[in-house]
Amino acid sequence: MKIISSIDELRDQLRGQLRTAFVPTMGNLHEGHLSLMRLARRHGDPVVASIFVNRLQFGPNEDFEKYPRTFADDIEKLEKEGVYVLFAPTERDLYPEPQEFRVQPPSDLGNILEGEFRPGFFNGVTTVVLKLFSCVQPSVAVFGKKDYQQLMIIRNMTRQFALPTEIIAAETWRADDGLALSSRNTYLSVSERSEAPTLYAELQAVAQAVRDGNLDVSMLEKKSMQKLASRGWNPDYVSIRKRSDLQPPTADDLAQNEPLIVLTAAKLGVTRLIDNLEI
């Protein structure tokens, strides 16, 4: 595996490749990330991964400085997966001058849910992804469904900018007890890790209630929030939305069996976890 930090060197290395499959990450790789590498290989060749902790998507009181960085272990895992190139730019490599040009997602998608509780987050995500796409010029790129809103925004951005990259969605990788794998899971204490699967269990309960015919969306959301709070969580949202655009479903949508998804974000101690489940 070649480890490259320079954009020019990366472009030289990939020149002439027409089926490059790309998996962008922020490192601290776990089995969920590695499953993305395997999915990428099924859709293209060679596979290129990136590791870059993107300052632009962190708020002023978020965990940029303490975000887990495990570069040596990450290299070993990627080599075992047969990744061809690891693009690991420094901030100076990727942002040699202040990144004054930014991508601004539309407010009806970018300022809801995660965008409401993390202002500017998707501005930072879309800006770095667009720049990484420009560097790698992939034929396909793989993103996980755990970050469902992010996946939708990147897919829409790619389409509207007519980028020659197909966005592939990967199913959420879970531990045996249902907890969605996340780099931030390492922040959890032993007792918090035991409690953490409750978040997915709550999503399952909400989804099952909808399948059973309970269409009082606001009441289901409220009860789920209350249950999490009673167990020591600090929930930001539990929200039932349309899969197509992440807008709240209308009565007509519910009557016509519009495909839905329930999404949640909640803090357990100092650790903020997100998850979702298609209904």
Coordinates of C-alpha atoms in Angstrom, one line a residue:
M1 CA 0.0 0.0 0.0
K2 CA 1.3 3.4 -0.9
I3 CA 0.9 6.2 1.6
I4 CA 0.6 9.6 0.0
S5 CA 0.1 13.0 1.5
S6 CA 0.6 15.3 -1.5
I7 CA -2.2 16.0 -3.9
D8 CA 0.1 16.2 -6.9
E9 CA 1.7 12.8 -6.0
L10 CA -1.7 11.3 -5.5
R11 CA -2.9 12.5 -9.0
D12 CA 0.3 11.1 -10.5
Q13 CA -0.2 7.8 -8.9
L14 CA -3.8 7.5 -10.0
R15 CA -3.4 8.9 -13.5
G16 CA -5.1 6.7 -16.1
Q17 CA -7.2 4.8 -13.5
L18 CA -10.8 4.8 -14.7
R19 CA -12.5 2.7 -12.0
T20 CA -11.0 4.0 -8.8
A21 CA -13.2 3.2 -5.8
F22 CA -12.8 5.7 -2.9
V23 CA -13.6 5.4 0.8
P24 CA -13.0 8.7 2.8
T25 CA -12.5 8.3 6.6
M26 CA -11.3 10.2 9.6
G27 CA -9.3 7.3 10.8
N28 CA -9.5 5.2 14.0
L29 CA -10.7 2.5 11.8
H30 CA -13.1 -0.3 13.0
E31 CA -14.8 -3.2 11.3
G32 CA -17.5 -0.9 9.9
H33 CA -14.8 1.1 7.9
L34 CA -13.2 -2.1 6.7
S35 CA -16.5 -3.4 5.4
L36 CA -16.7 -0.2 3.3
M37 CA -13.3 -1.1 1.8
R38 CA -14.6 -4.6 0.8
L39 CA -17.7 -3.1 -0.7
A40 CA -15.6 -0.6 -2.6
R41 CA -13.6 -3.4 -4.1
R42 CA -16.7 -5.0 -5.5
H43 CA -17.5 -1.8 -7.4
G44 CA -14.1 -0.6 -8.6
D45 CA -10.4 -1.1 -8.7
P46 CA -8.1 0.2 -7.3
V47 CA -9.4 1.0 -3.8
V48 CA -8.2 4.3 -2.4
A49 CA -8.9 5.2 1.3
S50 CA -8.3 8.6 2.9
I51 CA -7.6 9.5 6.5
F52 CA -8.1 13.2 7.4
V53 CA -9.6 14.6 10.5
N54 CA -11.4 17.6 9.0
R55 CA -11.4 20.6 11.2
L56 CA -14.1 22.4 9.1
Q57 CA -16.8 20.0 10.3
F58 CA -16.1 20.4 14.0
G59 CA -17.8 23.1 16.1
P60 CA -15.9 25.3 18.5
N61 CA -16.9 23.1 21.5
E62 CA -16.6 19.7 19.8
D63 CA -13.9 17.1 20.0
F64 CA -11.5 18.0 17.1
E65 CA -8.4 18.0 19.3
K66 CA -9.2 14.7 21.2
Y67 CA -10.7 12.9 18.2
P68 CA -9.1 9.4 18.3
R69 CA -6.1 9.2 16.0
T70 CA -4.7 5.7 15.5
F71 CA -2.6 6.1 12.3
A72 CA -0.2 3.1 12.7
D73 CA -3.0 0.7 13.5
D74 CA -5.1 2.1 10.6
I75 CA -2.3 1.4 8.2
E76 CA -2.0 -2.2 9.3
K77 CA -5.8 -2.7 8.9
L78 CA -5.9 -1.1 5.4
E79 CA -2.9 -3.2 4.2
K80 CA -4.7 -6.4 5.3
E81 CA -7.7 -5.2 3.2
G82 CA -5.5 -4.7 0.1
V83 CA -6.0 -1.0 -0.2
Y84 CA -3.9 0.3 -3.0
V85 CA -3.4 3.9 -1.9
L86 CA -3.9 5.6 1.5
F87 CA -4.3 9.4 1.0
A88 CA -3.3 10.9 4.3
P89 CA -2.9 14.7 3.8
T90 CA -1.9 17.1 6.5
E91 CA -4.0 20.2 6.9
R92 CA -1.3 22.1 5.0
D93 CA -1.6 19.6 2.1
L94 CA -5.4 19.8 1.9
Y95 CA -5.8 23.4 2.9
P96 CA -2.6 25.2 1.8
E97 CA -4.5 28.5 2.1
P98 CA -7.7 29.3 4.1
Q99 CA -10.6 27.4 2.6
E100 CA -12.8 30.5 1.9
F101 CA -14.9 28.8 -0.8
R102 CA -17.4 26.5 0.9
V103 CA -20.2 24.2 -0.2
Q104 CA -23.5 25.2 1.4
P105 CA -26.1 22.5 1.5
P106 CA -29.8 23.6 1.0
S107 CA -31.3 24.6 4.4
D108 CA -34.2 22.2 4.1
L109 CA -31.8 19.3 4.3
G110 CA -28.6 20.7 5.8
N111 CA -30.1 22.6 8.7
I112 CA -32.4 19.9 10.1
L113 CA -31.6 17.0 12.5
E114 CA -27.8 16.9 12.7
G115 CA -27.6 20.3 11.0
E116 CA -29.8 21.9 13.7
F117 CA -27.7 20.6 16.6
R118 CA -24.3 20.9 14.9
P119 CA -24.4 24.2 13.0
G120 CA -22.0 24.3 10.0
F121 CA -21.3 20.6 10.2
F122 CA -22.6 19.7 6.7
N123 CA -20.9 22.8 5.3
G124 CA -17.6 21.3 6.5
V125 CA -18.5 17.8 5.4
T126 CA -19.5 18.7 1.8
T127 CA -16.6 21.1 1.4
V128 CA -14.0 18.4 2.3
V129 CA -15.7 15.7 0.4
L130 CA -15.9 17.8 -2.8
K131 CA -12.2 18.6 -2.4
L132 CA -11.3 14.9 -1.8
F133 CA -13.3 13.9 -4.9
S134 CA -11.3 16.5 -6.8
C135 CA -8.1 15.0 -5.6
V136 CA -9.0 11.3 -6.1
Q137 CA -11.4 11.6 -9.0
P138 CA -13.1 8.3 -8.2
S139 CA -15.5 6.4 -10.3
V140 CA -17.4 5.3 -7.1
A141 CA -17.3 6.4 -3.5
V142 CA -18.7 4.4 -0.5
F143 CA -20.4 6.0 2.5
G144 CA -22.2 4.2 5.4
K145 CA -25.9 4.5 6.1
K146 CA -25.2 5.1 9.8
D147 CA -24.6 8.8 8.8
Y148 CA -27.9 8.7 6.8
Q149 CA -28.3 12.5 6.5
Q150 CA -24.7 12.9 5.4
L151 CA -25.1 10.1 2.8
M152 CA -28.2 11.9 1.4
I153 CA -26.5 15.3 1.3
I154 CA -23.4 13.9 -0.4
R155 CA -25.5 12.0 -2.9
N156 CA -27.5 15.1 -3.8
M157 CA -24.3 17.3 -4.0
T158 CA -22.7 14.8 -6.4
R159 CA -25.8 14.7 -8.6
Q160 CA -26.3 18.5 -8.7
F161 CA -22.6 19.2 -9.5
A162 CA -22.7 16.5 -12.2
L163 CA -19.7 14.8 -10.6
P164 CA -18.6 11.6 -12.4
T165 CA -18.8 9.6 -9.2
E166 CA -21.4 7.0 -8.2
I167 CA -22.2 7.1 -4.5
I168 CA -22.6 3.6 -3.0
A169 CA -24.5 3.2 0.3
A170 CA -23.2 0.6 2.8
E171 CA -25.4 -0.9 5.5
T172 CA -24.6 0.0 9.1
W173 CA -22.2 -2.4 10.8
R174 CA -23.2 -3.3 14.3
A175 CA -21.7 -5.0 17.3
D176 CA -23.5 -8.3 18.4
D177 CA -25.6 -6.3 20.9
G178 CA -26.8 -3.9 18.2
L179 CA -24.7 -0.8 18.8
A180 CA -23.7 0.8 15.6
L181 CA -19.9 0.9 15.3
S182 CA -18.4 4.4 15.6
S183 CA -15.0 5.8 16.3
R184 CA -16.5 7.7 19.2
N185 CA -17.6 4.5 20.9
T186 CA -14.1 4.5 22.4
Y187 CA -15.2 7.4 24.6
L188 CA -17.7 5.2 26.4
S189 CA -17.0 4.0 29.9
V190 CA -17.6 0.3 30.7
S191 CA -21.1 1.0 32.2
E192 CA -22.0 3.4 29.3
R193 CA -21.0 0.7 26.8
S194 CA -23.4 -1.7 28.5
E195 CA -26.2 0.9 28.2
A196 CA -25.4 2.1 24.7
P197 CA -27.3 -0.6 22.8
T198 CA -30.5 0.9 24.3
L199 CA -30.3 3.5 21.5
Y200 CA -30.8 0.9 18.7
A201 CA -33.4 -0.9 20.8
E202 CA -35.4 2.3 21.0
L203 CA -35.2 2.7 17.2
Q204 CA -36.5 -0.9 16.8
A205 CA -39.4 -0.2 19.2
V206 CA -40.4 2.9 17.3
A207 CA -40.1 1.2 14.0
Q208 CA -42.2 -1.7 15.2
A209 CA -44.9 0.6 16.5
V210 CA -45.2 2.2 13.1
R211 CA -45.3 -1.1 11.4
D212 CA -48.1 -2.2 13.8
G213 CA -50.2 0.8 12.7
N214 CA -49.4 3.4 15.3
L215 CA -49.1 6.5 13.1
D216 CA -49.1 9.1 15.9
V217 CA -45.6 10.2 14.9
S218 CA -45.2 13.1 17.4
M219 CA -46.3 10.9 20.3
L220 CA -43.9 8.1 19.4
E221 CA -41.1 10.5 19.2
K222 CA -41.9 12.1 22.5
K223 CA -42.2 8.8 24.3
S224 CA -39.0 7.6 22.9
M225 CA -37.2 10.8 24.0
Q226 CA -38.7 10.4 27.5
K227 CA -37.6 6.8 27.8
L228 CA -34.0 7.6 26.8
A229 CA -33.9 10.5 29.3
S230 CA -35.3 8.3 32.1
R231 CA -32.3 6.0 31.5
G232 CA -29.7 8.8 31.8
W233 CA -29.4 9.8 28.2
N234 CA -29.6 13.4 27.0
P235 CA -31.4 13.0 23.6
D236 CA -31.2 15.7 20.9
Y237 CA -33.9 14.1 18.8
V238 CA -35.8 10.9 17.9
S239 CA -37.5 11.7 14.6
I240 CA -39.5 9.8 12.1
R241 CA -38.9 11.2 8.6
K242 CA -39.5 10.4 5.0
R243 CA -36.6 8.5 3.5
S244 CA -36.9 10.5 0.3
D245 CA -36.0 13.9 1.7
L246 CA -35.9 13.6 5.5
Q247 CA -38.9 15.8 5.9
P248 CA -41.7 15.0 8.4
P249 CA -44.4 12.8 6.9
T250 CA -47.8 14.3 6.3
A251 CA -51.0 12.4 7.1
D252 CA -51.3 11.6 3.4
D253 CA -47.7 10.3 3.4
L254 CA -48.6 8.0 6.3
A255 CA -51.8 6.9 4.7
Q256 CA -50.0 6.0 1.4
N257 CA -47.3 4.0 3.2
E258 CA -44.5 6.4 2.3
P259 CA -41.1 4.8 3.1
L260 CA -39.9 6.1 6.4
I261 CA -36.9 6.2 8.6
V262 CA -36.4 6.9 12.3
L263 CA -33.3 8.8 13.3
T264 CA -31.8 9.6 16.6
A265 CA -28.9 11.4 18.3
A266 CA -28.3 11.4 22.0
K267 CA -25.5 11.9 24.5
L268 CA -24.6 9.2 27.0
G269 CA -22.2 10.9 29.4
V270 CA -19.9 13.0 27.2
T271 CA -20.4 10.7 24.2
R272 CA -22.8 11.7 21.5
L273 CA -24.1 8.8 19.4
I274 CA -26.2 8.7 16.3
D275 CA -28.2 5.9 14.7
N276 CA -31.1 5.3 12.4
L277 CA -33.4 2.5 11.2
E278 CA -35.4 2.3 8.0
I279 CA -39.0 1.4 8.6

